[in-house]
mmCIF file of C-alpha atoms in Angstrom:
data_model
loop_
_atom_site.group_PDB
_atom_site.id
_atom_site.type_symbol
_atom_site.label_atom_id
_atom_site.label_comp_id
_atom_site.label_asym_id
_atom_site.label_seq_id
_atom_site.Cartn_x
_atom_site.Cartn_y
_atom_site.Cartn_z
ATOM 1 C CA ILE L 90 83.389 104.064 122.478
ATOM 2 C CA LYS L 91 83.008 101.821 119.444
ATOM 3 C CA VAL L 92 85.294 98.868 118.691
ATOM 4 C CA GLU L 93 84.966 96.343 115.903
ATOM 5 C CA LEU L 94 86.550 92.920 116.342
ATOM 6 C CA TYR L 95 87.278 91.191 113.058
ATOM 7 C CA ALA L 96 87.878 87.443 113.222
ATOM 8 C CA LYS L 97 89.683 85.212 110.761
ATOM 9 C CA GLN L 98 91.482 81.929 111.161
ATOM 10 C CA PHE L 99 93.413 82.360 113.546
ATOM 11 C CA ASP L 100 93.618 86.027 114.301
ATOM 12 C CA TRP L 101 91.777 89.073 115.659
ATOM 13 C CA THR L 102 91.986 92.647 114.390
ATOM 14 C CA ALA L 103 90.422 95.519 116.328
ATOM 15 C CA ARG L 104 89.139 98.583 114.487
ATOM 16 C CA TYR L 105 88.239 101.975 115.923
ATOM 17 C CA PRO L 106 86.378 104.685 114.020
ATOM 18 C CA GLY L 107 88.587 107.699 113.425
ATOM 19 C CA LYS L 108 87.975 111.357 114.114
ATOM 20 C CA ASP L 109 84.719 111.225 112.136
ATOM 21 C CA LYS L 110 83.399 108.713 114.750
ATOM 22 C CA GLN L 111 82.083 106.459 111.939
ATOM 23 C CA PHE L 112 83.303 103.105 110.714
ATOM 24 C CA GLY L 113 83.975 103.088 107.005
ATOM 25 C CA VAL L 114 82.219 100.546 104.793
ATOM 26 C CA ASP L 115 83.783 97.116 104.362
ATOM 27 C CA ASN L 116 83.951 95.104 101.149
ATOM 28 C CA TYR L 117 85.331 91.562 101.268
ATOM 29 C CA MET L 118 86.346 91.898 97.596
ATOM 30 C CA GLN L 119 89.015 94.405 98.690
ATOM 31 C CA ILE L 120 90.788 92.086 101.141
ATOM 32 C CA ASP L 121 94.470 91.867 100.275
ATOM 33 C CA GLY L 122 97.880 92.159 101.947
ATOM 34 C CA SER L 123 97.553 95.886 102.623
ATOM 35 C CA ASN L 124 93.821 95.719 103.444
ATOM 36 C CA PRO L 125 93.401 92.680 105.703
ATOM 37 C CA ILE L 126 89.789 93.337 106.748
ATOM 38 C CA GLY L 127 88.465 94.560 103.417
ATOM 39 C CA LEU L 128 87.792 98.232 104.036
ATOM 40 C CA ASP L 129 86.265 99.915 101.005
ATOM 41 C CA THR L 130 89.073 102.231 99.899
ATOM 42 C CA GLY L 131 86.551 104.322 97.938
ATOM 43 C CA ASP L 132 84.749 105.255 101.177
ATOM 44 C CA ALA L 133 86.448 108.287 102.735
ATOM 45 C CA ARG L 134 85.085 107.271 106.152
ATOM 46 C CA CYS L 135 87.595 104.366 106.122
ATOM 47 C CA HIS L 136 90.636 106.581 105.776
ATOM 48 C CA ASP L 137 90.731 107.631 109.430
ATOM 49 C CA ASP L 138 89.752 104.225 110.875
ATOM 50 C CA ILE L 139 92.392 102.695 113.137
ATOM 51 C CA LEU L 140 93.370 99.010 112.937
ATOM 52 C CA VAL L 141 95.310 97.312 115.742
ATOM 53 C CA LYS L 142 96.714 93.842 116.339
ATOM 54 C CA ASN L 143 97.821 91.903 119.443
ATOM 55 C CA GLU L 144 95.991 94.111 121.957
ATOM 56 C CA PHE L 145 93.276 96.719 122.041
ATOM 57 C CA HIS L 146 92.509 99.372 124.648
ATOM 58 C CA ILE L 147 89.259 100.545 126.193
ATOM 59 C CA PRO L 148 88.602 103.146 128.888
ATOM 60 C CA VAL L 149 87.297 102.197 132.315
ATOM 61 C CA ASN L 150 83.765 103.273 133.284
ATOM 62 C CA ARG L 151 82.729 104.075 129.697
ATOM 63 C CA GLU L 152 80.254 102.022 127.729
ATOM 64 C CA VAL L 153 81.894 100.139 124.868
ATOM 65 C CA ILE L 154 79.842 99.104 121.843
ATOM 66 C CA PHE L 155 81.391 96.094 120.132
ATOM 67 C CA GLN L 156 80.718 95.042 116.549
ATOM 68 C CA PHE L 157 81.877 91.627 115.348
ATOM 69 C CA ARG L 158 82.615 90.367 111.849
ATOM 70 C CA SER L 159 84.197 87.191 110.493
ATOM 71 C CA ARG L 160 86.007 86.556 107.244
ATOM 72 C CA ASP L 161 85.838 82.795 107.023
ATOM 73 C CA VAL L 162 84.025 80.607 109.583
ATOM 74 C CA ILE L 163 81.913 81.113 112.695
ATOM 75 C CA HIS L 164 84.136 82.334 115.511
ATOM 76 C CA SER L 165 83.006 83.245 119.009
ATOM 77 C CA ALA L 166 84.468 86.311 120.706
ATOM 78 C CA PHE L 167 84.687 85.221 124.334
ATOM 79 C CA MET L 168 85.742 87.732 126.995
ATOM 80 C CA PRO L 169 85.716 85.480 130.076
ATOM 81 C CA HIS L 170 86.586 88.148 132.650
ATOM 82 C CA PHE L 171 83.645 90.254 131.473
ATOM 83 C CA ARG L 172 81.325 87.228 131.191
ATOM 84 C CA ALA L 173 80.579 88.196 127.600
ATOM 85 C CA GLN L 174 80.470 86.194 124.398
ATOM 86 C CA MET L 175 79.209 86.816 120.861
ATOM 87 C CA ASN L 176 79.336 84.770 117.689
ATOM 88 C CA CYS L 177 81.170 86.260 114.722
ATOM 89 C CA VAL L 178 79.340 85.091 111.600
ATOM 90 C CA PRO L 179 80.602 85.541 108.023
ATOM 91 C CA GLY L 180 78.400 88.016 106.158
ATOM 92 C CA GLN L 181 76.741 89.394 109.304
ATOM 93 C CA VAL L 182 77.527 92.020 111.906
ATOM 94 C CA THR L 183 76.746 91.061 115.496
ATOM 95 C CA ASN L 184 77.145 93.316 118.515
ATOM 96 C CA PHE L 185 76.887 93.841 122.246
ATOM 97 C CA ARG L 186 77.826 96.509 124.740
ATOM 98 C CA PHE L 187 79.215 96.650 128.251
ATOM 99 C CA LYS L 188 81.024 98.987 130.625
ATOM 100 C CA PRO L 189 84.332 97.797 132.133
ATOM 101 C CA THR L 190 84.653 98.877 135.771
ATOM 102 C CA ILE L 191 88.121 97.670 136.822
ATOM 103 C CA THR L 192 91.346 98.595 135.040
ATOM 104 C CA THR L 193 93.906 95.990 134.060
ATOM 105 C CA ALA L 194 96.354 97.551 136.551
ATOM 106 C CA ASP L 195 93.834 97.279 139.406
ATOM 107 C CA MET L 196 93.040 93.650 138.544
ATOM 108 C CA ARG L 197 96.764 92.879 138.746
ATOM 109 C CA LYS L 198 96.682 94.091 142.381
ATOM 110 C CA ASP L 199 93.572 92.126 143.392
ATOM 111 C CA ALA L 200 94.372 89.539 146.115
ATOM 112 C CA HIS L 201 92.374 86.733 144.467
ATOM 113 C CA VAL L 202 93.960 87.395 141.057
ATOM 114 C CA LEU L 203 97.439 87.583 142.611
ATOM 115 C CA ARG L 204 96.919 84.255 144.366
ATOM 116 C CA ASN L 205 95.851 82.581 141.109
ATOM 117 C CA ILE L 206 98.693 84.108 139.092
ATOM 118 C CA ASN L 207 101.225 83.088 141.765
ATOM 119 C CA GLU L 208 99.972 79.478 141.609
ATOM 120 C CA ILE L 209 100.205 79.484 137.823
ATOM 121 C CA ASN L 210 103.702 80.978 137.914
ATOM 122 C CA ALA L 211 104.878 78.345 140.428
ATOM 123 C CA ILE L 212 103.809 75.637 137.957
ATOM 124 C CA ARG L 213 105.427 77.529 135.076
ATOM 125 C CA ALA L 214 108.687 77.893 137.044
ATOM 126 C CA LYS L 215 108.839 74.111 137.587
ATOM 127 C CA ARG L 216 108.540 73.650 133.827
ATOM 128 C CA GLY L 217 111.143 76.352 133.133
ATOM 129 C CA ASP L 218 108.572 78.729 131.593
ATOM 130 C CA ASP L 219 108.631 82.496 132.049
ATOM 131 C CA PRO L 220 106.170 84.004 134.535
ATOM 132 C CA ILE L 221 102.971 85.664 133.335
ATOM 133 C CA GLU L 222 100.855 88.510 134.643
ATOM 134 C CA PHE L 223 97.104 88.963 134.548
ATOM 135 C CA ASP L 224 95.579 90.201 131.304
ATOM 136 C CA TYR L 225 92.012 90.553 130.157
ATOM 137 C CA LEU L 226 91.621 88.543 126.945
ATOM 138 C CA VAL L 227 89.342 87.950 124.014
ATOM 139 C CA LEU L 228 89.493 84.311 122.931
ATOM 140 C CA CYS L 229 87.796 82.332 120.196
ATOM 141 C CA ASN L 230 85.356 79.955 121.873
ATOM 142 C CA LYS L 231 84.442 77.981 118.741
ATOM 143 C CA ILE L 232 86.584 75.183 117.388
ATOM 144 C CA CYS L 233 87.450 77.128 114.245
ATOM 145 C CA GLY L 234 90.362 75.029 112.996
ATOM 146 C CA VAL L 235 93.751 73.564 113.853
ATOM 147 C CA SER L 236 95.251 76.722 115.396
ATOM 148 C CA HIS L 237 92.077 77.723 117.239
ATOM 149 C CA TYR L 238 93.910 77.595 120.593
ATOM 150 C CA ASN L 239 96.191 80.473 119.500
ATOM 151 C CA MET L 240 93.343 82.851 118.656
ATOM 152 C CA GLN L 241 93.494 85.412 121.434
ATOM 153 C CA MET L 242 94.062 89.121 121.898
ATOM 154 C CA LYS L 243 94.815 91.204 125.002
ATOM 155 C CA ILE L 244 92.328 93.780 126.230
ATOM 156 C CA ILE L 245 93.807 96.702 128.152
ATOM 157 C CA VAL L 246 91.326 98.541 130.378
ATOM 158 C CA GLU L 247 92.783 101.862 131.476
ATOM 159 C CA SER L 248 91.960 105.415 132.461
ATOM 160 C CA GLU L 249 90.321 107.703 129.917
ATOM 161 C CA LYS L 250 93.520 109.763 129.793
ATOM 162 C CA ASP L 251 95.732 106.728 129.086
ATOM 163 C CA TYR L 252 93.245 105.407 126.538
ATOM 164 C CA ASN L 253 93.188 108.733 124.664
ATOM 165 C CA ALA L 254 97.000 108.925 124.701
ATOM 166 C CA TRP L 255 97.270 105.380 123.325
ATOM 167 C CA LEU L 256 94.638 106.022 120.643
ATOM 168 C CA ALA L 257 96.395 109.228 119.521
ATOM 169 C CA LYS L 258 99.568 107.198 118.802
ATOM 170 C CA GLN L 259 97.826 104.705 116.495
ATOM 171 C CA LYS L 260 98.139 105.025 112.712
ATOM 172 C CA THR L 261 95.098 105.400 110.490
ATOM 173 C CA PHE L 262 94.145 102.917 107.789
ATOM 174 C CA LYS L 263 95.109 105.473 105.118
ATOM 175 C CA ALA L 264 98.592 105.922 106.610
ATOM 176 C CA ILE L 265 99.155 102.153 106.766
ATOM 177 C CA ALA L 266 97.737 101.487 103.269
ATOM 178 C CA GLN L 267 100.006 104.117 101.695
ATOM 179 C CA LYS L 268 103.180 102.290 102.780
#
């Protein structure tokens, strides 16, 4: 499984290669409102790429190859629950790989995780805040600007079947760009 994480102040975008299993070429000169990560619209390999915001999905027990890019400043993709971190450097592609072994749903049932989440939710209740549940996250671990603290994205680790069903529902870059 390949996933690209694209960083910009103060946001993450995840990209998956489409049915051709290849990422299309990027070109920062093509960044605009309908092309937020600068995919080269002249490269047909981009047309089936899938871009997602807010959360991205990966299958459990499958190796995931991550690529990282940055539009503006050095960011650091930090996945604390996986003990993984990689700098995202403008003009360069960095990468690492790992294999997640516990689904998000299973982590939410873990006794240690439940204890921690219950403690957090007790504090949140005293403040009048809504309760939370466990999520894997990617955070920016570089001080990249004034809204750095908001730069996070959920990671959903799930079964291969659920991952494939989710991926099949996502729109391609071509479908989004034609709107």
